[in-house]
Amino acid sequence: DGGITQSPKYLFRKEGQNVTLSCEQNLNHDAMYWYRQDPGQGLRLIYYSQIVNDFQKGDIAEGYSVSREKKESFPLTVTSAQKNPTAFYLCASSESSGPYEQYFGPGTRLTVT
Amino acid sequence: QKEVEQDPGPLSVPEGAIVSLNCTYSNSAFQYFMWYRQYSRKGPELLMYTYSSGNKEDGRFTAQVDKSSKYISLFIRDSQPSDSATYLCAMGVLGAGSYQLTFGKGTKLSVIP
C-alpha cells in the first residue's frame, strides 16, 4: 500500500523541549510539505522540500526546522522557540513535475503544556 | 482581501439532499483546483482535481470551475451521513517550481439521517 505515515498520532511535551515529528512516504514523490492546522485558521505551510538535501521556508517557519536526507523522509522539529506549538501537524507529498496534487498523512496532534 | 475565501459553515442538510460547496479566489494566476475531504482528527483526503474550466464528475461528486468569475464549486448528489466532514478547496499555479497550494479554511458539512 502506497501512502504517507506520520508518527506518533498524539504527542505531549513540556514547554521548553524540542520535539521531532516523523513523516515517511513510499509514493516515490520528490516534493514533501509540512502544514500546521489550527481551528478556524485553515492549513498553513511551514516548510517544503522539492528534492533531497534542499528545503524552503513556508509562511510560518519561525520556531521550526526540517531536514531532507532521504527521499522518503521529511522530519519536522518543533523547537522551544515556537511560541504556540500546540496544533495539528500534517505532512504531505506530491510529484515534482506534475500533476501537483498533494497527498496527506494522518497527522500528528502535538500538545505542549 | 484573502486569496481564497470559503464559507466556514456549518452547513447542515438532510440525507439525500444535493450539497453545494463554494470557494472564491482573487489570484487570476491559479490554474489548477482541488477539493479535499477531512474527517475530524484525520488528514485531508483528495476528492477531485481539475485543471480547466467547466465540470468534472466522479460518482456523486461534481467539481465546477468558472475562471472568469474566479469561483469554484463542489456538488454532492444524494448526500449520505458518511459525507459529514470538513471540505477544503485548494488551488495552485502551474509552472516550474509551482508546488505550493493555497487552501480555503474549509466548510464543515453535516448530513442528517
PDB file of C-alpha atoms in Angstrom:
ATOM      1  CA  ASP A   1       0.000   0.000   0.000  1.00  0.00           C
ATOM      2  CA  GLY A   2       1.437   3.352  -1.055  1.00  0.00           C
ATOM      3  CA  GLY A   3       0.956   6.241   1.288  1.00  0.00           C
ATOM      4  CA  ILE A   4       2.250   8.650   3.895  1.00  0.00           C
ATOM      5  CA  THR A   5       2.761   7.746   7.519  1.00  0.00           C
ATOM      6  CA  GLN A   6       3.145  10.117  10.418  1.00  0.00           C
ATOM      7  CA  SER A   7       4.090   9.171  13.910  1.00  0.00           C
ATOM      8  CA  PRO A   8       3.112   9.410  16.608  1.00  0.00           C
ATOM      9  CA  LYS A   9      -0.595  10.203  16.322  1.00  0.00           C
ATOM     10  CA  TYR A  10      -0.584  12.099  19.631  1.00  0.00           C
ATOM     11  CA  LEU A  11       2.436  13.749  21.240  1.00  0.00           C
ATOM     12  CA  PHE A  12       2.703  15.531  24.563  1.00  0.00           C
ATOM     13  CA  ARG A  13       5.635  17.686  25.600  1.00  0.00           C
ATOM     14  CA  LYS A  14       6.572  20.153  28.277  1.00  0.00           C
ATOM     15  CA  GLU A  15       7.232  23.746  27.339  1.00  0.00           C
ATOM     16  CA  GLY A  16      10.895  24.375  26.522  1.00  0.00           C
ATOM     17  CA  GLN A  17      11.523  20.968  24.973  1.00  0.00           C
ATOM     18  CA  ASN A  18      12.259  20.340  21.310  1.00  0.00           C
ATOM     19  CA  VAL A  19      10.223  17.617  19.655  1.00  0.00           C
ATOM     20  CA  THR A  20      10.572  15.855  16.297  1.00  0.00           C
ATOM     21  CA  LEU A  21       7.609  14.686  14.225  1.00  0.00           C
ATOM     22  CA  SER A  22       8.133  11.875  11.771  1.00  0.00           C
ATOM     23  CA  CYS A  23       6.888  11.746   8.155  1.00  0.00           C
ATOM     24  CA  GLU A  24       7.608   8.893   5.750  1.00  0.00           C
ATOM     25  CA  GLN A  25       6.214   8.307   2.238  1.00  0.00           C
ATOM     26  CA  ASN A  26       6.508   5.399  -0.184  1.00  0.00           C
ATOM     27  CA  LEU A  27       4.829   7.129  -3.123  1.00  0.00           C
ATOM     28  CA  ASN A  28       8.193   7.929  -4.753  1.00  0.00           C
ATOM     29  CA  HIS A  29       7.283  11.629  -4.645  1.00  0.00           C
ATOM     30  CA  ASP A  30      10.048  14.193  -4.863  1.00  0.00           C
ATOM     31  CA  ALA A  31       8.224  17.019  -3.072  1.00  0.00           C
ATOM     32  CA  MET A  32       7.193  16.959   0.585  1.00  0.00           C
ATOM     33  CA  TYR A  33       5.476  19.516   2.787  1.00  0.00           C
ATOM     34  CA  TRP A  34       4.666  20.307   6.398  1.00  0.00           C
ATOM     35  CA  TYR A  35       1.495  22.155   7.356  1.00  0.00           C
ATOM     36  CA  ARG A  36       0.054  23.316  10.609  1.00  0.00           C
ATOM     37  CA  GLN A  37      -3.722  23.326  11.152  1.00  0.00           C
ATOM     38  CA  ASP A  38      -5.431  25.321  13.890  1.00  0.00           C
ATOM     39  CA  PRO A  39      -9.186  25.698  14.388  1.00  0.00           C
ATOM     40  CA  GLY A  40     -10.552  28.418  12.113  1.00  0.00           C
ATOM     41  CA  GLN A  41      -7.138  29.003  10.510  1.00  0.00           C
ATOM     42  CA  GLY A  42      -7.019  26.502   7.707  1.00  0.00           C
ATOM     43  CA  LEU A  43      -3.767  24.916   6.564  1.00  0.00           C
ATOM     44  CA  ARG A  44      -0.590  26.982   6.867  1.00  0.00           C
ATOM     45  CA  LEU A  45       2.640  25.926   5.173  1.00  0.00           C
ATOM     46  CA  ILE A  46       5.643  25.563   7.460  1.00  0.00           C
ATOM     47  CA  TYR A  47       8.356  24.120   5.199  1.00  0.00           C
ATOM     48  CA  TYR A  48       8.551  22.308   1.893  1.00  0.00           C
ATOM     49  CA  SER A  49      11.193  20.329   0.056  1.00  0.00           C
ATOM     50  CA  GLN A  50      11.363  19.765  -3.678  1.00  0.00           C
ATOM     51  CA  ILE A  51      14.314  17.412  -3.625  1.00  0.00           C
ATOM     52  CA  VAL A  52      16.660  15.629  -1.244  1.00  0.00           C
ATOM     53  CA  ASN A  53      19.014  17.923   0.692  1.00  0.00           C
ATOM     54  CA  ASP A  54      17.016  21.025  -0.225  1.00  0.00           C
ATOM     55  CA  PHE A  55      14.110  22.740   1.515  1.00  0.00           C
ATOM     56  CA  GLN A  56      12.448  26.147   1.676  1.00  0.00           C
ATOM     57  CA  LYS A  57      10.598  28.091   4.331  1.00  0.00           C
ATOM     58  CA  GLY A  58       6.869  28.426   4.051  1.00  0.00           C
ATOM     59  CA  ASP A  59       4.631  31.076   5.552  1.00  0.00           C
ATOM     60  CA  ILE A  60       5.209  30.243   9.231  1.00  0.00           C
ATOM     61  CA  ALA A  61       8.710  28.706   9.505  1.00  0.00           C
ATOM     62  CA  GLU A  62       9.824  30.538  12.650  1.00  0.00           C
ATOM     63  CA  GLY A  63      10.445  28.119  15.504  1.00  0.00           C
ATOM     64  CA  TYR A  64      10.567  25.061  13.229  1.00  0.00           C
ATOM     65  CA  SER A  65      13.338  23.172  11.459  1.00  0.00           C
ATOM     66  CA  VAL A  66      13.428  20.323   8.942  1.00  0.00           C
ATOM     67  CA  SER A  67      15.849  18.008   7.182  1.00  0.00           C
ATOM     68  CA  ARG A  68      15.593  16.005   3.972  1.00  0.00           C
ATOM     69  CA  GLU A  69      18.381  13.429   3.916  1.00  0.00           C
ATOM     70  CA  LYS A  70      16.311  10.751   2.182  1.00  0.00           C
ATOM     71  CA  LYS A  71      13.636  10.988  -0.480  1.00  0.00           C
ATOM     72  CA  GLU A  72      11.194   9.055   1.698  1.00  0.00           C
ATOM     73  CA  SER A  73      11.597  11.052   4.893  1.00  0.00           C
ATOM     74  CA  PHE A  74      10.955  14.656   5.931  1.00  0.00           C
ATOM     75  CA  PRO A  75      11.054  15.062   9.741  1.00  0.00           C
ATOM     76  CA  LEU A  76       9.916  18.293  11.390  1.00  0.00           C
ATOM     77  CA  THR A  77      11.412  19.587  14.636  1.00  0.00           C
ATOM     78  CA  VAL A  78       9.319  21.937  16.723  1.00  0.00           C
ATOM     79  CA  THR A  79      11.797  23.935  18.761  1.00  0.00           C
ATOM     80  CA  SER A  80      11.369  25.724  22.063  1.00  0.00           C
ATOM     81  CA  ALA A  81      11.439  28.982  20.076  1.00  0.00           C
ATOM     82  CA  GLN A  82       7.983  28.247  18.638  1.00  0.00           C
ATOM     83  CA  LYS A  83       5.687  30.395  20.750  1.00  0.00           C
ATOM     84  CA  ASN A  84       2.464  28.466  20.296  1.00  0.00           C
ATOM     85  CA  PRO A  85       3.337  24.900  19.254  1.00  0.00           C
ATOM     86  CA  THR A  86       0.104  23.135  20.222  1.00  0.00           C
ATOM     87  CA  ALA A  87      -1.572  22.253  16.925  1.00  0.00           C
ATOM     88  CA  PHE A  88      -2.408  19.505  14.429  1.00  0.00           C
ATOM     89  CA  TYR A  89       0.570  18.906  12.107  1.00  0.00           C
ATOM     90  CA  LEU A  90       0.112  17.462   8.634  1.00  0.00           C
ATOM     91  CA  CYS A  91       2.710  16.117   6.243  1.00  0.00           C
ATOM     92  CA  ALA A  92       2.028  15.870   2.505  1.00  0.00           C
ATOM     93  CA  SER A  93       3.811  14.871  -0.682  1.00  0.00           C
ATOM     94  CA  SER A  94       3.424  15.396  -4.420  1.00  0.00           C
ATOM     95  CA  GLU A  95       5.095  14.827  -7.746  1.00  0.00           C
ATOM     96  CA  SER A  96       7.658  17.495  -8.600  1.00  0.00           C
ATOM     97  CA  SER A  97       6.935  17.704 -12.303  1.00  0.00           C
ATOM     98  CA  GLY A  98       3.151  17.467 -12.182  1.00  0.00           C
ATOM     99  CA  PRO A  99       0.451  16.584 -11.529  1.00  0.00           C
ATOM    100  CA  TYR A 100       0.641  18.677  -8.391  1.00  0.00           C
ATOM    101  CA  GLU A 101      -1.999  17.074  -6.230  1.00  0.00           C
ATOM    102  CA  GLN A 102      -0.790  16.780  -2.663  1.00  0.00           C
ATOM    103  CA  TYR A 103      -1.481  13.656  -0.656  1.00  0.00           C
ATOM    104  CA  PHE A 104      -1.633  13.941   3.103  1.00  0.00           C
ATOM    105  CA  GLY A 105      -0.673  11.773   6.018  1.00  0.00           C
ATOM    106  CA  PRO A 106      -2.964  11.135   9.002  1.00  0.00           C
ATOM    107  CA  GLY A 107      -1.473  13.957  11.079  1.00  0.00           C
ATOM    108  CA  THR A 108       0.135  14.345  14.498  1.00  0.00           C
ATOM    109  CA  ARG A 109      -1.621  16.183  17.296  1.00  0.00           C
ATOM    110  CA  LEU A 110       1.026  17.951  19.407  1.00  0.00           C
ATOM    111  CA  THR A 111       0.120  19.305  22.814  1.00  0.00           C
ATOM    112  CA  VAL A 112       2.658  21.389  24.722  1.00  0.00           C
ATOM    113  CA  THR A 113       1.961  22.325  28.334  1.00  0.00           C
TER     114      THR A 113
ATOM    115  CA  GLN B   1      -8.734  40.511   0.613  1.00  0.00           C
ATOM    116  CA  LYS B   2      -7.729  36.911   1.253  1.00  0.00           C
ATOM    117  CA  GLU B   3      -6.573  34.916  -1.748  1.00  0.00           C
ATOM    118  CA  VAL B   4      -9.142  32.158  -1.193  1.00  0.00           C
ATOM    119  CA  GLU B   5     -12.477  32.642   0.550  1.00  0.00           C
ATOM    120  CA  GLN B   6     -14.592  29.738   1.719  1.00  0.00           C
ATOM    121  CA  ASP B   7     -17.724  29.908   3.849  1.00  0.00           C
ATOM    122  CA  PRO B   8     -16.907  28.010   7.065  1.00  0.00           C
ATOM    123  CA  GLY B   9     -20.475  26.913   7.659  1.00  0.00           C
ATOM    124  CA  PRO B  10     -21.500  24.820   9.451  1.00  0.00           C
ATOM    125  CA  LEU B  11     -23.810  23.520   6.755  1.00  0.00           C
ATOM    126  CA  SER B  12     -26.466  21.037   7.802  1.00  0.00           C
ATOM    127  CA  VAL B  13     -28.563  19.127   5.240  1.00  0.00           C
ATOM    128  CA  PRO B  14     -30.914  16.117   5.314  1.00  0.00           C
ATOM    129  CA  GLU B  15     -29.773  12.813   3.877  1.00  0.00           C
ATOM    130  CA  GLY B  16     -30.342  12.649   0.126  1.00  0.00           C
ATOM    131  CA  ALA B  17     -30.017  16.402  -0.435  1.00  0.00           C
ATOM    132  CA  ILE B  18     -27.799  17.995  -3.051  1.00  0.00           C
ATOM    133  CA  VAL B  19     -24.978  19.899  -1.400  1.00  0.00           C
ATOM    134  CA  SER B  20     -23.185  22.862  -2.932  1.00  0.00           C
ATOM    135  CA  LEU B  21     -19.830  23.946  -1.515  1.00  0.00           C
ATOM    136  CA  ASN B  22     -18.086  27.015  -2.869  1.00  0.00           C
ATOM    137  CA  CYS B  23     -14.839  28.967  -2.943  1.00  0.00           C
ATOM    138  CA  THR B  24     -13.935  32.277  -4.492  1.00  0.00           C
ATOM    139  CA  TYR B  25     -10.430  33.423  -5.226  1.00  0.00           C
ATOM    140  CA  SER B  26      -8.688  36.636  -6.182  1.00  0.00           C
ATOM    141  CA  ASN B  27      -5.478  35.432  -7.860  1.00  0.00           C
ATOM    142  CA  SER B  28      -6.139  35.006 -11.580  1.00  0.00           C
ATOM    143  CA  ALA B  29      -2.867  33.034 -11.866  1.00  0.00           C
ATOM    144  CA  PHE B  30      -4.442  29.991 -10.228  1.00  0.00           C
ATOM    145  CA  GLN B  31      -4.745  27.278 -12.848  1.00  0.00           C
ATOM    146  CA  TYR B  32      -5.487  24.051 -11.029  1.00  0.00           C
ATOM    147  CA  PHE B  33      -8.062  23.371  -8.410  1.00  0.00           C
ATOM    148  CA  MET B  34      -8.691  20.642  -5.871  1.00  0.00           C
ATOM    149  CA  TRP B  35     -11.202  19.577  -3.292  1.00  0.00           C
ATOM    150  CA  TYR B  36     -10.258  17.699  -0.154  1.00  0.00           C
ATOM    151  CA  ARG B  37     -12.447  15.996   2.421  1.00  0.00           C
ATOM    152  CA  GLN B  38     -11.253  15.930   6.020  1.00  0.00           C
ATOM    153  CA  TYR B  39     -12.864  13.884   8.748  1.00  0.00           C
ATOM    154  CA  SER B  40     -12.379  15.006  12.320  1.00  0.00           C
ATOM    155  CA  ARG B  41      -8.805  14.436  13.572  1.00  0.00           C
ATOM    156  CA  LYS B  42      -7.726  12.907  10.237  1.00  0.00           C
ATOM    157  CA  GLY B  43      -5.590  14.084   7.340  1.00  0.00           C
ATOM    158  CA  PRO B  44      -7.293  15.628   4.280  1.00  0.00           C
ATOM    159  CA  GLU B  45      -8.214  13.185   1.529  1.00  0.00           C
ATOM    160  CA  LEU B  46      -8.047  14.314  -2.088  1.00  0.00           C
ATOM    161  CA  LEU B  47     -11.503  14.092  -3.675  1.00  0.00           C
ATOM    162  CA  MET B  48     -11.166  15.789  -7.021  1.00  0.00           C
ATOM    163  CA  TYR B  49      -8.805  17.933  -9.027  1.00  0.00           C
ATOM    164  CA  THR B  50      -9.185  19.815 -12.261  1.00  0.00           C
ATOM    165  CA  TYR B  51      -7.012  21.982 -14.448  1.00  0.00           C
ATOM    166  CA  SER B  52      -9.675  23.550 -16.614  1.00  0.00           C
ATOM    167  CA  SER B  53     -12.894  25.494 -16.510  1.00  0.00           C
ATOM    168  CA  GLY B  54     -16.101  23.524 -16.694  1.00  0.00           C
ATOM    169  CA  ASN B  55     -17.392  20.459 -14.893  1.00  0.00           C
ATOM    170  CA  LYS B  56     -15.709  17.248 -13.827  1.00  0.00           C
ATOM    171  CA  GLU B  57     -17.777  14.404 -12.466  1.00  0.00           C
ATOM    172  CA  ASP B  58     -16.791  11.447 -10.287  1.00  0.00           C
ATOM    173  CA  GLY B  59     -19.645   9.376  -8.956  1.00  0.00           C
ATOM    174  CA  ARG B  60     -21.793  11.533  -6.688  1.00  0.00           C
ATOM    175  CA  PHE B  61     -19.287  14.405  -6.817  1.00  0.00           C
ATOM    176  CA  THR B  62     -19.060  17.164  -9.434  1.00  0.00           C
ATOM    177  CA  ALA B  63     -16.377  19.839  -9.410  1.00  0.00           C
ATOM    178  CA  GLN B  64     -17.120  23.026 -11.272  1.00  0.00           C
ATOM    179  CA  VAL B  65     -14.654  25.777 -12.143  1.00  0.00           C
ATOM    180  CA  ASP B  66     -15.501  29.198 -13.528  1.00  0.00           C
ATOM    181  CA  LYS B  67     -12.214  31.010 -14.093  1.00  0.00           C
ATOM    182  CA  SER B  68     -13.886  34.121 -15.474  1.00  0.00           C
ATOM    183  CA  SER B  69     -15.742  34.591 -12.192  1.00  0.00           C
ATOM    184  CA  LYS B  70     -12.901  33.151 -10.058  1.00  0.00           C
ATOM    185  CA  TYR B  71     -15.354  30.736  -8.485  1.00  0.00           C
ATOM    186  CA  ILE B  72     -15.220  27.004  -7.886  1.00  0.00           C
ATOM    187  CA  SER B  73     -17.862  24.644  -6.551  1.00  0.00           C
ATOM    188  CA  LEU B  74     -18.203  21.078  -5.366  1.00  0.00           C
ATOM    189  CA  PHE B  75     -21.615  19.441  -5.687  1.00  0.00           C
ATOM    190  CA  ILE B  76     -22.518  16.287  -3.784  1.00  0.00           C
ATOM    191  CA  ARG B  77     -25.592  14.422  -5.012  1.00  0.00           C
ATOM    192  CA  ASP B  78     -27.629  12.063  -2.838  1.00  0.00           C
ATOM    193  CA  SER B  79     -25.681  13.124   0.235  1.00  0.00           C
ATOM    194  CA  GLN B  80     -25.014  10.475   2.886  1.00  0.00           C
ATOM    195  CA  PRO B  81     -24.241  10.736   6.617  1.00  0.00           C
ATOM    196  CA  SER B  82     -20.752   9.460   5.728  1.00  0.00           C
ATOM    197  CA  ASP B  83     -20.250  12.703   3.763  1.00  0.00           C
ATOM    198  CA  SER B  84     -20.268  14.609   7.060  1.00  0.00           C
ATOM    199  CA  ALA B  85     -16.809  16.193   7.158  1.00  0.00           C
ATOM    200  CA  THR B  86     -14.967  19.430   6.510  1.00  0.00           C
ATOM    201  CA  TYR B  87     -14.376  20.183   2.833  1.00  0.00           C
ATOM    202  CA  LEU B  88     -11.314  22.176   1.815  1.00  0.00           C
ATOM    203  CA  CYS B  89     -10.746  23.808  -1.530  1.00  0.00           C
ATOM    204  CA  ALA B  90      -7.182  24.287  -2.736  1.00  0.00           C
ATOM    205  CA  MET B  91      -5.629  25.880  -5.769  1.00  0.00           C
ATOM    206  CA  GLY B  92      -2.233  26.489  -7.319  1.00  0.00           C
ATOM    207  CA  VAL B  93      -0.257  27.943 -10.171  1.00  0.00           C
ATOM    208  CA  LEU B  94       1.192  25.714 -12.912  1.00  0.00           C
ATOM    209  CA  GLY B  95       4.807  26.016 -13.921  1.00  0.00           C
ATOM    210  CA  ALA B  96       8.322  25.111 -12.893  1.00  0.00           C
ATOM    211  CA  GLY B  97       8.682  25.015  -9.143  1.00  0.00           C
ATOM    212  CA  SER B  98       4.971  25.547  -8.629  1.00  0.00           C
ATOM    213  CA  TYR B  99       4.468  23.311  -5.656  1.00  0.00           C
ATOM    214  CA  GLN B 100       2.563  25.472  -3.256  1.00  0.00           C
ATOM    215  CA  LEU B 101      -1.169  25.197  -2.819  1.00  0.00           C
ATOM    216  CA  THR B 102      -3.377  27.880  -1.326  1.00  0.00           C
ATOM    217  CA  PHE B 103      -6.148  26.428   0.802  1.00  0.00           C
ATOM    218  CA  GLY B 104      -9.526  27.720   1.840  1.00  0.00           C
ATOM    219  CA  LYS B 105     -10.310  27.431   5.543  1.00  0.00           C
ATOM    220  CA  GLY B 106     -12.868  24.693   4.965  1.00  0.00           C
ATOM    221  CA  THR B 107     -16.639  24.250   5.167  1.00  0.00           C
ATOM    222  CA  LYS B 108     -17.996  21.899   7.817  1.00  0.00           C
ATOM    223  CA  LEU B 109     -20.831  19.758   6.470  1.00  0.00           C
ATOM    224  CA  SER B 110     -23.269  17.655   8.468  1.00  0.00           C
ATOM    225  CA  VAL B 111     -25.658  15.280   6.697  1.00  0.00           C
ATOM    226  CA  ILE B 112     -28.532  14.374   8.988  1.00  0.00           C
ATOM    227  CA  PRO B 113     -30.089  10.877   8.617  1.00  0.00           C
TER     228      PRO B 113
END
